[in-house]
C-alpha positions as a printed NumPy array, in Angstrom:
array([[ 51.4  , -16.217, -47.019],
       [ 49.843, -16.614, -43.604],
       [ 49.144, -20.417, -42.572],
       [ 45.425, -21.247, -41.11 ],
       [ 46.454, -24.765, -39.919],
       [ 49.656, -26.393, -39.124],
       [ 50.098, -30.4  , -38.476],
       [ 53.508, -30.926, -37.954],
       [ 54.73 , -35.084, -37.328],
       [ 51.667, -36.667, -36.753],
       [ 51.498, -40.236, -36.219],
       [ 48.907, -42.416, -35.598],
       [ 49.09 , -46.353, -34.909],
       [ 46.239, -48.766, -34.8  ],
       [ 47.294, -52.392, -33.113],
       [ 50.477, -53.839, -35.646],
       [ 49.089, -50.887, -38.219],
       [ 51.361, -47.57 , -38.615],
       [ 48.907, -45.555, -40.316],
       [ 50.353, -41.939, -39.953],
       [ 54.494, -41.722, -39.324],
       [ 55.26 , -38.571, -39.03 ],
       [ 53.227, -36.467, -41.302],
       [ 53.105, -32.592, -41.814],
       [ 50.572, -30.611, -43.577],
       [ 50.197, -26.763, -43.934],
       [ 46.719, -24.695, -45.136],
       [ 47.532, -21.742, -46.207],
       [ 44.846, -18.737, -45.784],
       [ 42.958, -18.21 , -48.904],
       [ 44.11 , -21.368, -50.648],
       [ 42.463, -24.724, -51.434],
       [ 44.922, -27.502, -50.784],
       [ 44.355, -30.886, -52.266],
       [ 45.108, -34.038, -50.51 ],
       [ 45.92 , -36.726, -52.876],
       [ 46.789, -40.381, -52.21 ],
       [ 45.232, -44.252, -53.184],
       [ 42.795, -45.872, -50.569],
       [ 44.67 , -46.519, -47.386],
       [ 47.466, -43.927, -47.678],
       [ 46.216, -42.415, -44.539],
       [ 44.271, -39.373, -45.587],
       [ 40.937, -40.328, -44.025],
       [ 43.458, -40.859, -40.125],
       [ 44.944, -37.796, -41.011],
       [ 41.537, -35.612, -41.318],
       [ 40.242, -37.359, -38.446],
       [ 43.078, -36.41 , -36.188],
       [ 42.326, -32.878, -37.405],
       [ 38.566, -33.339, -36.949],
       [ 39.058, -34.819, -33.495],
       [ 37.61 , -38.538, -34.026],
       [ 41.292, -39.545, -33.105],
       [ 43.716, -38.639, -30.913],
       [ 47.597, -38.603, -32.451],
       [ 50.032, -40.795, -30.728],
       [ 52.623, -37.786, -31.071],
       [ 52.913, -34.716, -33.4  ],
       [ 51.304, -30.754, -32.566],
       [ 48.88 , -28.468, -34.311],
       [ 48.693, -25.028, -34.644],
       [ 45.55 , -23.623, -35.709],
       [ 45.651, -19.94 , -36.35 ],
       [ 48.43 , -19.464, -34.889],
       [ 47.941, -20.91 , -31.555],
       [ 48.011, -24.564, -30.489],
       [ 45.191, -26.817, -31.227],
       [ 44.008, -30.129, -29.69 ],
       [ 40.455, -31.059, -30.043],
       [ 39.141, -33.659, -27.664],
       [ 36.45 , -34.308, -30.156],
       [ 34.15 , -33.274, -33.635],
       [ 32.378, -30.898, -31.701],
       [ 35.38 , -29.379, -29.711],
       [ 36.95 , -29.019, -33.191],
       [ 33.899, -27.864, -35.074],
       [ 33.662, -24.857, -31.787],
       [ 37.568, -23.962, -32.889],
       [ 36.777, -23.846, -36.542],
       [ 37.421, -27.063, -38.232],
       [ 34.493, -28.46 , -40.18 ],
       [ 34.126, -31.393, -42.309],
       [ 32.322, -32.393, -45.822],
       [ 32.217, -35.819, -45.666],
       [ 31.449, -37.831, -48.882],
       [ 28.049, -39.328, -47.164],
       [ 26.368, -36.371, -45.595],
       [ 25.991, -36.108, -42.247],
       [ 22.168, -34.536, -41.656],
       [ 19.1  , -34.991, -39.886],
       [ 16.594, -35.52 , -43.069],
       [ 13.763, -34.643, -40.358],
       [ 14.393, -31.319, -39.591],
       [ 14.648, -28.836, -41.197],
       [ 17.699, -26.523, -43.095],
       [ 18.057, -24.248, -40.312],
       [ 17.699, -26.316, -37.145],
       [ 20.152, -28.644, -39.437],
       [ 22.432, -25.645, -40.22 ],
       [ 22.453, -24.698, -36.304],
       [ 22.556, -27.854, -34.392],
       [ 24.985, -28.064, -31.779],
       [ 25.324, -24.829, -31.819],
       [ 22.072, -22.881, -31.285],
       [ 21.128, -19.575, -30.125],
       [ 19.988, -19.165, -26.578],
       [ 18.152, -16.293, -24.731],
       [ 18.287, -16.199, -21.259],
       [ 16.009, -13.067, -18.819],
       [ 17.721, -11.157, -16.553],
       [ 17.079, -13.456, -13.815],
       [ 18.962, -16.531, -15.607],
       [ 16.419, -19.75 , -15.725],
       [ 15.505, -21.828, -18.416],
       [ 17.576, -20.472, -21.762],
       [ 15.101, -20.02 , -24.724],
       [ 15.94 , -21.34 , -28.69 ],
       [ 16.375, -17.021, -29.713],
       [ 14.932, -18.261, -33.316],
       [ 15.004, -14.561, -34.322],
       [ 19.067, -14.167, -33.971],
       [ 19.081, -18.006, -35.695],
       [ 17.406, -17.475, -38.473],
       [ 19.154, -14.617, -39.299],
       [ 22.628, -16.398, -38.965],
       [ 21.077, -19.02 , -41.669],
       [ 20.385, -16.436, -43.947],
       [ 23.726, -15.052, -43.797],
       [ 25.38 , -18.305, -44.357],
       [ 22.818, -19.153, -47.318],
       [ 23.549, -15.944, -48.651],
       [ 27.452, -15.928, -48.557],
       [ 27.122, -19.459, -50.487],
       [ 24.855, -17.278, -52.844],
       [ 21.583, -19.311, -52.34 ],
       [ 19.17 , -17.367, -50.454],
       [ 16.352, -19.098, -52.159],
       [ 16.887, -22.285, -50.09 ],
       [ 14.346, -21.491, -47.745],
       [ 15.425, -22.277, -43.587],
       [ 12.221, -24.048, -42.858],
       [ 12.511, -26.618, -45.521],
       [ 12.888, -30.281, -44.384],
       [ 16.106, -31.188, -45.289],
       [ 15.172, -34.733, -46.743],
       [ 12.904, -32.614, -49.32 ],
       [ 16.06 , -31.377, -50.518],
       [ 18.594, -32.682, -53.202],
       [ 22.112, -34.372, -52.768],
       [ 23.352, -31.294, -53.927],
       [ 21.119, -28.37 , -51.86 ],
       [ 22.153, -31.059, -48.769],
       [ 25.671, -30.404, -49.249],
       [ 24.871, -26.505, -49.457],
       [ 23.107, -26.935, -46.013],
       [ 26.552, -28.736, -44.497],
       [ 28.635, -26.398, -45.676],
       [ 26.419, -23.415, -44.539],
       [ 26.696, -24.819, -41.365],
       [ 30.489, -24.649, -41.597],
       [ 30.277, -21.306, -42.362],
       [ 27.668, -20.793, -38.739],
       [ 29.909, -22.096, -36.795],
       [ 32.58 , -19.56 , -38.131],
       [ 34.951, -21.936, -39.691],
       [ 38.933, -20.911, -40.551],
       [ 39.336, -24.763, -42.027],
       [ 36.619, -26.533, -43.663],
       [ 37.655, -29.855, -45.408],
       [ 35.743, -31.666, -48.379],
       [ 36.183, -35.653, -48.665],
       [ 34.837, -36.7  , -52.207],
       [ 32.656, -34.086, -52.654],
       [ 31.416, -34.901, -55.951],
       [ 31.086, -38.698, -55.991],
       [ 27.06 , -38.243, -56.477],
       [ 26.525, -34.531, -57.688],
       [ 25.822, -34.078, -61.338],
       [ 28.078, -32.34 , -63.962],
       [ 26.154, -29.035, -63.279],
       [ 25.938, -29.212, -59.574],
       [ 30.233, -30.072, -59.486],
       [ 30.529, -26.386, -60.87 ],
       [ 28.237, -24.943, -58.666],
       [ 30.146, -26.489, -55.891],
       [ 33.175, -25.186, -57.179],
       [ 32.09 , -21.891, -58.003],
       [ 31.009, -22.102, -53.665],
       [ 34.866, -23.363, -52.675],
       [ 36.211, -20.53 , -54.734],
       [ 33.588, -18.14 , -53.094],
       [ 35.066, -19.522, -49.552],
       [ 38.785, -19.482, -50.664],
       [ 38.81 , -15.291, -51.834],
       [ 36.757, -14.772, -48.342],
       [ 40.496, -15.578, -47.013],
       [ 38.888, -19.722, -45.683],
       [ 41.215, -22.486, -46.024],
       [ 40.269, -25.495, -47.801],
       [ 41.167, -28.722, -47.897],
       [ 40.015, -30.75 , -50.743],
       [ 40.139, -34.724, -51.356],
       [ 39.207, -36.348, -54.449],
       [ 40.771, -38.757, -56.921],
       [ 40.402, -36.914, -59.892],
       [ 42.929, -35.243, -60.94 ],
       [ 41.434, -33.315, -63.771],
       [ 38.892, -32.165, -60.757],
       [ 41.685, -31.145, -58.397],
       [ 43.167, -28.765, -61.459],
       [ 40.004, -26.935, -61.632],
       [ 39.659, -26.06 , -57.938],
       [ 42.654, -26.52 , -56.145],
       [ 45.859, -24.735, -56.093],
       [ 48.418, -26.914, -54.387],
       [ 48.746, -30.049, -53.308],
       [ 49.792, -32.872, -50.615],
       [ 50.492, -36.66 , -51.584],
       [ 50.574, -39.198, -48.671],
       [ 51.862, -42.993, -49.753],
       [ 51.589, -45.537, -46.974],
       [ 51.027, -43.096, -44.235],
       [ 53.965, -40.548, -45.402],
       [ 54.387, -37.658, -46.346],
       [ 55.967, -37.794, -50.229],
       [ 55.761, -34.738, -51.484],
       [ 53.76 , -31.334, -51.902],
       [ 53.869, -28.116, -54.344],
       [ 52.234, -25.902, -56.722],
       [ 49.793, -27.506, -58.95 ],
       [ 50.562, -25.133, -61.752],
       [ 54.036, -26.759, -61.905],
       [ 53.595, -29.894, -61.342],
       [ 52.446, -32.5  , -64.019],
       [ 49.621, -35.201, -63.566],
       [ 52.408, -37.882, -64.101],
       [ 54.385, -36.307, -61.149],
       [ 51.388, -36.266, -59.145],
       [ 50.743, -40.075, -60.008],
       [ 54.626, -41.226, -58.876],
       [ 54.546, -39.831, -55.901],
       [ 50.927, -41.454, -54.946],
       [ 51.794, -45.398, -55.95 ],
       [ 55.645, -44.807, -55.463],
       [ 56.966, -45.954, -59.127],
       [ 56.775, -44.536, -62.609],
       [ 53.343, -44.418, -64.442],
       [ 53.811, -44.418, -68.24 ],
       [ 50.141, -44.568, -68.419],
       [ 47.259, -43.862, -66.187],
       [ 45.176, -46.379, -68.688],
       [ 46.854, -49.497, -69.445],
       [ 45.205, -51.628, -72.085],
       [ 45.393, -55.709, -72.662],
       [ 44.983, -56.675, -76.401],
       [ 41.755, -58.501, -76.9  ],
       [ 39.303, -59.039, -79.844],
       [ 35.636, -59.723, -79.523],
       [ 34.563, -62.858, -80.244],
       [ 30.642, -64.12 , -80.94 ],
       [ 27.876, -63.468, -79.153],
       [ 27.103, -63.637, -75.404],
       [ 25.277, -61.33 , -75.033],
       [ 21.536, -59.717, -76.81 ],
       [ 18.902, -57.812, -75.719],
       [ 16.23 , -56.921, -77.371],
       [ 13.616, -53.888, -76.969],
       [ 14.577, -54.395, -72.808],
       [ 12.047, -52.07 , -70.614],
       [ 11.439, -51.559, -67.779],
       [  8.482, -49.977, -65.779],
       [ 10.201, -46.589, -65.977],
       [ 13.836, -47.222, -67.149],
       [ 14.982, -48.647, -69.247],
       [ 12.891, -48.278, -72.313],
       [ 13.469, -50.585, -75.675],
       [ 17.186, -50.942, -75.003],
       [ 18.621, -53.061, -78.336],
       [ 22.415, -54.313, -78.241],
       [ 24.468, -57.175, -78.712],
       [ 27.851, -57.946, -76.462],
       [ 30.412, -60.198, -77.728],
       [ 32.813, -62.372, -75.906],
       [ 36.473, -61.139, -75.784],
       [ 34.498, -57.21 , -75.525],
       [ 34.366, -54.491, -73.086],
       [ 31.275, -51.768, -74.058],
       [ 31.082, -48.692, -71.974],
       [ 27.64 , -47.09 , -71.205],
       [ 27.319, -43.335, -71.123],
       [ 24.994, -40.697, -70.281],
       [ 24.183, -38.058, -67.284],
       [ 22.89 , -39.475, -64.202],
       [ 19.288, -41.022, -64.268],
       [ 20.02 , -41.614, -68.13 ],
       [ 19.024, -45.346, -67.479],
       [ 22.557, -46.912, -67.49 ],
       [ 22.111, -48.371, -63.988],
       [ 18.511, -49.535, -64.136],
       [ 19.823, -51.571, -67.568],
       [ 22.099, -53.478, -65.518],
       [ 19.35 , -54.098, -62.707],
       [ 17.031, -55.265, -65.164],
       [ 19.564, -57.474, -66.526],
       [ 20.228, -59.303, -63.037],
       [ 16.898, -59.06 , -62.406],
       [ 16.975, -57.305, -59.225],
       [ 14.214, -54.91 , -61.101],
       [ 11.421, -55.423, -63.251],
       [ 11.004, -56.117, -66.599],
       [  7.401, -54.933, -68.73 ],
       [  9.123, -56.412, -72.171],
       [ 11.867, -57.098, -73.889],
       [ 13.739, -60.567, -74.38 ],
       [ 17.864, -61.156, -73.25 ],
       [ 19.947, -63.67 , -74.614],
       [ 22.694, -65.206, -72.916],
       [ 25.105, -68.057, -75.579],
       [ 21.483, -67.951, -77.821],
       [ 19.398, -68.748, -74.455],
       [ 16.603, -66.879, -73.289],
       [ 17.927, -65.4  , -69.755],
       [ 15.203, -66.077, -66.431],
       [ 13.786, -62.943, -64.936],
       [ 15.693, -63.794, -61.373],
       [ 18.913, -62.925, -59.988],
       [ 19.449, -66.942, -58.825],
       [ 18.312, -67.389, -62.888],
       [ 21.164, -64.93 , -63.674],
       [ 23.867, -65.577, -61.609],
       [ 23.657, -69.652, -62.851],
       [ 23.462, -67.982, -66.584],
       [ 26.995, -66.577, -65.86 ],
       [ 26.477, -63.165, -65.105],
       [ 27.663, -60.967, -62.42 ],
       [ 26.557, -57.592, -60.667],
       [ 29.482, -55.381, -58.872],
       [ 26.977, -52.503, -57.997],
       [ 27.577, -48.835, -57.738],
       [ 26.815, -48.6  , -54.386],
       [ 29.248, -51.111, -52.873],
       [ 28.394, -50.003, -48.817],
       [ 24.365, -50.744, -48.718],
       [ 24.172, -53.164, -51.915],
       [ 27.691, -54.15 , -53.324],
       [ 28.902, -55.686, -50.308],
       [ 27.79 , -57.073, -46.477],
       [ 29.987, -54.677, -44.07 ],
       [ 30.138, -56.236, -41.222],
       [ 31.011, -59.58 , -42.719],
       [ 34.141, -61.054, -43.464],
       [ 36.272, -60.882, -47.19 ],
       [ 35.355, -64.679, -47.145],
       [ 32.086, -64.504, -46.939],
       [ 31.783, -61.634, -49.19 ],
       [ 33.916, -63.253, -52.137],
       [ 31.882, -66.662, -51.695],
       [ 28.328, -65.69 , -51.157],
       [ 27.218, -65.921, -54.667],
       [ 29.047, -69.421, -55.125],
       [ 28.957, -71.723, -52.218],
       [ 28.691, -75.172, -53.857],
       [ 32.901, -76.02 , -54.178],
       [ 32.866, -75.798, -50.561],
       [ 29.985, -77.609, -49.434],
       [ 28.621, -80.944, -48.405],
       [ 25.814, -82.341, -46.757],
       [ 24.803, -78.45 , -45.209],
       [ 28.913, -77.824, -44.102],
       [ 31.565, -75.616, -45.052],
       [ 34.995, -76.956, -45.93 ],
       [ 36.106, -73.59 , -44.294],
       [ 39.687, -74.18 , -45.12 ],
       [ 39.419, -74.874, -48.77 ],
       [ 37.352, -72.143, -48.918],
       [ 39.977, -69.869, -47.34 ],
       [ 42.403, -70.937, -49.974],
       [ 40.264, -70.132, -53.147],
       [ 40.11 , -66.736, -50.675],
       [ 43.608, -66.232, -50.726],
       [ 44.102, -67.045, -54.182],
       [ 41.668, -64.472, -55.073],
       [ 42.975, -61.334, -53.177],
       [ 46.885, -62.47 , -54.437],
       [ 45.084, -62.021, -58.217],
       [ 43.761, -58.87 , -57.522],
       [ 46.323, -57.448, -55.044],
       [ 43.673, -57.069, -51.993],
       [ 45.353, -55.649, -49.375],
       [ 44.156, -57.296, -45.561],
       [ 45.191, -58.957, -42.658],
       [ 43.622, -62.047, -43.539],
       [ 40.492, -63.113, -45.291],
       [ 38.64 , -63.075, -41.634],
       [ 38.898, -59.189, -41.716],
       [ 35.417, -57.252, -41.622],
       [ 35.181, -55.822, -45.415],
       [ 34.001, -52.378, -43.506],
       [ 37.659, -52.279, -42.248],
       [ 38.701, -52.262, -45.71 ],
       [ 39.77 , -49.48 , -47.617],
       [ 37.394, -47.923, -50.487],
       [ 39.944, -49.446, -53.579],
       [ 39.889, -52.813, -51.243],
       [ 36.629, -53.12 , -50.91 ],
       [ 35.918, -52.437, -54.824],
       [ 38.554, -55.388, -55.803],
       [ 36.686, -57.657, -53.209],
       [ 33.468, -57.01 , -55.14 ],
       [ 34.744, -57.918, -58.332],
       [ 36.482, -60.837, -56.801],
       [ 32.86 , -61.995, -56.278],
       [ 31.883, -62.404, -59.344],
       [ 35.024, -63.713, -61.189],
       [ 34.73 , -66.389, -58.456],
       [ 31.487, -67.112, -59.476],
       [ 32.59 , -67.494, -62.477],
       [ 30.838, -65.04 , -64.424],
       [ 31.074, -64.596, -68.226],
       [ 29.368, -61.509, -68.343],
       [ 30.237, -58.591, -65.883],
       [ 28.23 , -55.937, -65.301],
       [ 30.003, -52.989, -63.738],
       [ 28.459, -50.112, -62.567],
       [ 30.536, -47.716, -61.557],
       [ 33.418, -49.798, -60.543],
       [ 36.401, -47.01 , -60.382],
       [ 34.457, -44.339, -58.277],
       [ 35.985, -43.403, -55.166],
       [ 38.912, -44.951, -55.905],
       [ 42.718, -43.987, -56.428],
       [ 44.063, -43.408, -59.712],
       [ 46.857, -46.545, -59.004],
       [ 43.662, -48.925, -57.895],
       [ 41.827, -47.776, -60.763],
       [ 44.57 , -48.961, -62.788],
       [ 44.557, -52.202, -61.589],
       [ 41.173, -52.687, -62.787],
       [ 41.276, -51.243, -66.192],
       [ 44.444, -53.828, -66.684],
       [ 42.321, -56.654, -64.895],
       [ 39.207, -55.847, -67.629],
       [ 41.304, -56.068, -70.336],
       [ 42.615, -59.962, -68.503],
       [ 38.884, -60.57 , -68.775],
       [ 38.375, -59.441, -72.485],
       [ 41.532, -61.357, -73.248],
       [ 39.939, -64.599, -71.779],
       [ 36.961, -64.504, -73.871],
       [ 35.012, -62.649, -70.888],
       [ 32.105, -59.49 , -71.49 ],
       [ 32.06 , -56.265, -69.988],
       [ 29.619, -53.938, -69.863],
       [ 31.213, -50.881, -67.948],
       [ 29.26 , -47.876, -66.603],
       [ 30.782, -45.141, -65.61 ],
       [ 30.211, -41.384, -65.22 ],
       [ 34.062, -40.508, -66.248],
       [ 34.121, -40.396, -70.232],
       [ 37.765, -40.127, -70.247],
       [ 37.817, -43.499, -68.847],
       [ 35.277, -45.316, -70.898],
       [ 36.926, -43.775, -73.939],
       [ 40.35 , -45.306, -73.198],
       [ 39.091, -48.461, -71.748],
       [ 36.082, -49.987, -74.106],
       [ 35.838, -51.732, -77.467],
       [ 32.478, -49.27 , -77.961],
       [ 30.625, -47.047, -75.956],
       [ 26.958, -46.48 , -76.292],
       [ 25.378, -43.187, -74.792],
       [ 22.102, -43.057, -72.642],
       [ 19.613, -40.746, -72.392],
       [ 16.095, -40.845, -70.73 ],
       [ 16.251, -44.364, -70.873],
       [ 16.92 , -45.193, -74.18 ],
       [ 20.186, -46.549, -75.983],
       [ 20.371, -43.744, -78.441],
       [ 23.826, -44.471, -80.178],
       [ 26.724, -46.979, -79.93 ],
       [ 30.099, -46.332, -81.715],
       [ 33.156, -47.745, -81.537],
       [ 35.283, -45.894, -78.968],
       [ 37.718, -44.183, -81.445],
       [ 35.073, -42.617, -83.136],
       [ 33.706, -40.767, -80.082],
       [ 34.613, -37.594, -78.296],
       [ 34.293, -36.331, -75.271],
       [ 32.111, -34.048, -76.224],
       [ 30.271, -35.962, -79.027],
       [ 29.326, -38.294, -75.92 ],
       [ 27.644, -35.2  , -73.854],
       [ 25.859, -34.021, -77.308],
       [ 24.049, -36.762, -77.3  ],
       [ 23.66 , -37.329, -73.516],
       [ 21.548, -34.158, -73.652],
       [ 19.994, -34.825, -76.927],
       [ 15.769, -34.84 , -76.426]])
């Protein structure tokens, strides 16, 4: 088996942080390799080394055979090393093929030398090509590629891989915001690139995902390498050791809790497009997961129940009290928001864990228009020991967090503003299996405390492990709610895509 791509001891230090000691990795030609590891193990430094955003402080590549050094993306990209990223990286003004060929365009130049001319003819058909390995020819070069969806958008980056010639294309999180049906046409594309003899690399923190697609694997913990094999002999349990460094008896640990009375009612809740005469009651002591295919409704519920969107009708009930149409109103009726999208809406970047944990709940530390900074910095501290946030201090800039990191700080939020109803959207995407842990045990702490959950999430093994009762979306409506031991995974998709 001939290798495509050899990293051998790279290490990688940032200030007091070690984040790569002397890692190796090996792509094999032909082969998708999945790199597996919880939020901070290093596997974003690692692919940037590759990629060329950083330079390693010592180690060597090879990269078909000869050495490789990149003194940047595009140096790299010109050798044959490409990167998916998880947020695409595209200009939503122009269009698929001067998207596909930027950087790297075709010139003409006349005898004489002179200007050099974009040779559009020898372009375009170097698009087609690339659309047509991938097996979409309909996507049509002149299209603007903000016209486009998430998924035809990842086509056009990965056509663009395939331009520029790749040997090693890499794929961070691929999935995080395709749809079931789109995640197997992505698939069906890496297998497509493997049998044409590419090398993949493939990142994602689903291991049920990483079965279907890859065919060996490479765990980092702490900026290590820990271990590596064939998938096909390796168990998920295995996998899951090796990643958080102890035993895992179980990848879904429960708290015992009972529901309680009511928090929680809505009745006939609309909104102007979503959601549309949603009826349920949530009790205290209760965790109810929300199902259903993307743009089911499940999100816009939980907007319309912070009030962050509209509401045409429909009454909610919070301890028998009609709930204000206002996310002030709903915060100070004691519930809280961790949104799905934690980088634009779930959390300020570029502001501190302090601020980001306190925000919602300033009044402890207040008086007469000051901060009592350094009681506020202990309630801080006390919060990130609870839910195991690993920082420097509660000064660092959440951006500098971790994914996992950032989701506990989130959730932090609203426990410290002492919510009694939590709406989570999403709360375990992009996130490592030991993280996501963490917060299935911290829900059930929640439950146990006479807390509500309402959990959204996309994974149904999840949501069947985790809730009291799951209720299933579709086109904006509730259409059934069951207690969680009475559902199936597919039972739940039935009626997901029931009219």
């Amino acid at each position: 088996m001939s290798l495509l791509l050899t990293m051998t001891g790279i290490s990688k230090r940032f200030g007091a942080t070690q984040a790569l000691a002397n890692v190796s990795l090996s792509v094999p030609a032909g082969r998708v390799l999945a790199l597996i590891g919880e939020n901070g193990a290093g596997k974003s430094t690692l692919m940037k080394v590759l990629s060329g955003a950083h330079g390693p402080d010592s180690g060597s590549m090879l990269l078909a055979g000869k050495p490789y050094a990149p003194t940047g993306p595009h140096d790299a990209r010109l050798a044959g090393v490409s990167m998916i990223y998880q947020e695409l990286n595209l200009a939503p003004d122009l269009s698929v093929e001067d998207n596909i060929m930027l950087g790297q365009e075709c010139r003409w130049r006349g005898p004489r030398g002179g200007l050099a001319l974009l040779d559009r003819k020898t372009q375009r058909n170097k698009v087609r090509k690339a659309l047509d390995t991938l097996g979409h020819p309909d996507l049509r070069p002149e299209t603007p590629v903000g016209q486009l969806s998430i998924a035809q958008q990842q086509l056009v980056e990965i056509a663009r891989a395939l331009a520029a010639d790749s040997k090693v294309i890499v794929f961070d999180e691929p999935t995080s915001s395709l749809t079931r049906q789109d995640v197997e046409r992505l698939f069906a594309v890496i297998r497509k690139l493997r049998d044409a003899g590419l090398g993949i690399v493939y990142i994602s923190h689903f291991l049920e995902e990483i079965r279907q697609v890859c065919d060996c694997y490479s765990v980092l913990r702490d900026g290590r390498s820990v271990g590596q094999g064939e998938l096909d002999g390796s168990t998920d349990s295995e996998i899951v050791s090796l990643m958080v460094g102890r035993g895992v008896s179980e990848l879904f640990p429960t708290v015992p809790h009972s529901p309680g009375e009511v928090l929680l009612s809505l009745k006939g809740l609309s909104g102007e497009r979503s959601p549309q005469g949603v009826t349920f009651e949530l009790r205290r002591g209760e965790i109810l997961g929300l199902a259903g295919l993307i743009g089911a409704g499940r999100t816009e519920t939980l907007r319309c129940l912070f009030g962050l969107d509209s509401v045409s009708r429909g009454e909610v009930k919070v301890a028998q009290l009609t709930l204000p149409h206002s996310t002030r109103g709903c915060i100070r009726a004691g519930l809280g928001l961790v949104s799905e999208d934690r980088k634009t809406e779930g959390l300020a970047q570029t502001r501190a864990i302090a601020d980001n944990m306190t925000y919602s709940r300033l009044t402890p530390y207040s008086r007469w228009g000051w901060l009592n900074l350094s009681r506020r910095r202990e309630e801080v501290v006390r919060w990130m020991e609870r839910l195991r946030v690993k920082a420097i201090s509660p000064e660092q800039t959440i951006g500098e967090l971790s994914g996992g990191n950032q989701q506990k700080v989130a959730i932090a939020r609203v426990l410290h503003q002492q919510a009694e109803v939590l709406l989570l959207d999403e709360p375990t995407r992009g996130i490592d299996v030991g993280t996501k842990a963490e917060i299935y045990r911290l829900m059930g702490e929640l439950a146990a405390e006479g807390k509500a959950v309402i959990f959204v999430s996309s994974y149904l093994t999840e949501l069947l492990a985790v809730c009291d009762r799951v209720g299933v979306m579709a086109r904006g409506r509730l259409k059934e709610i069951r207690p969680a031991t009475d559902w199936t995974e597919e039972a739940v998709m039935s009626v997901a895509v029931s009219v």
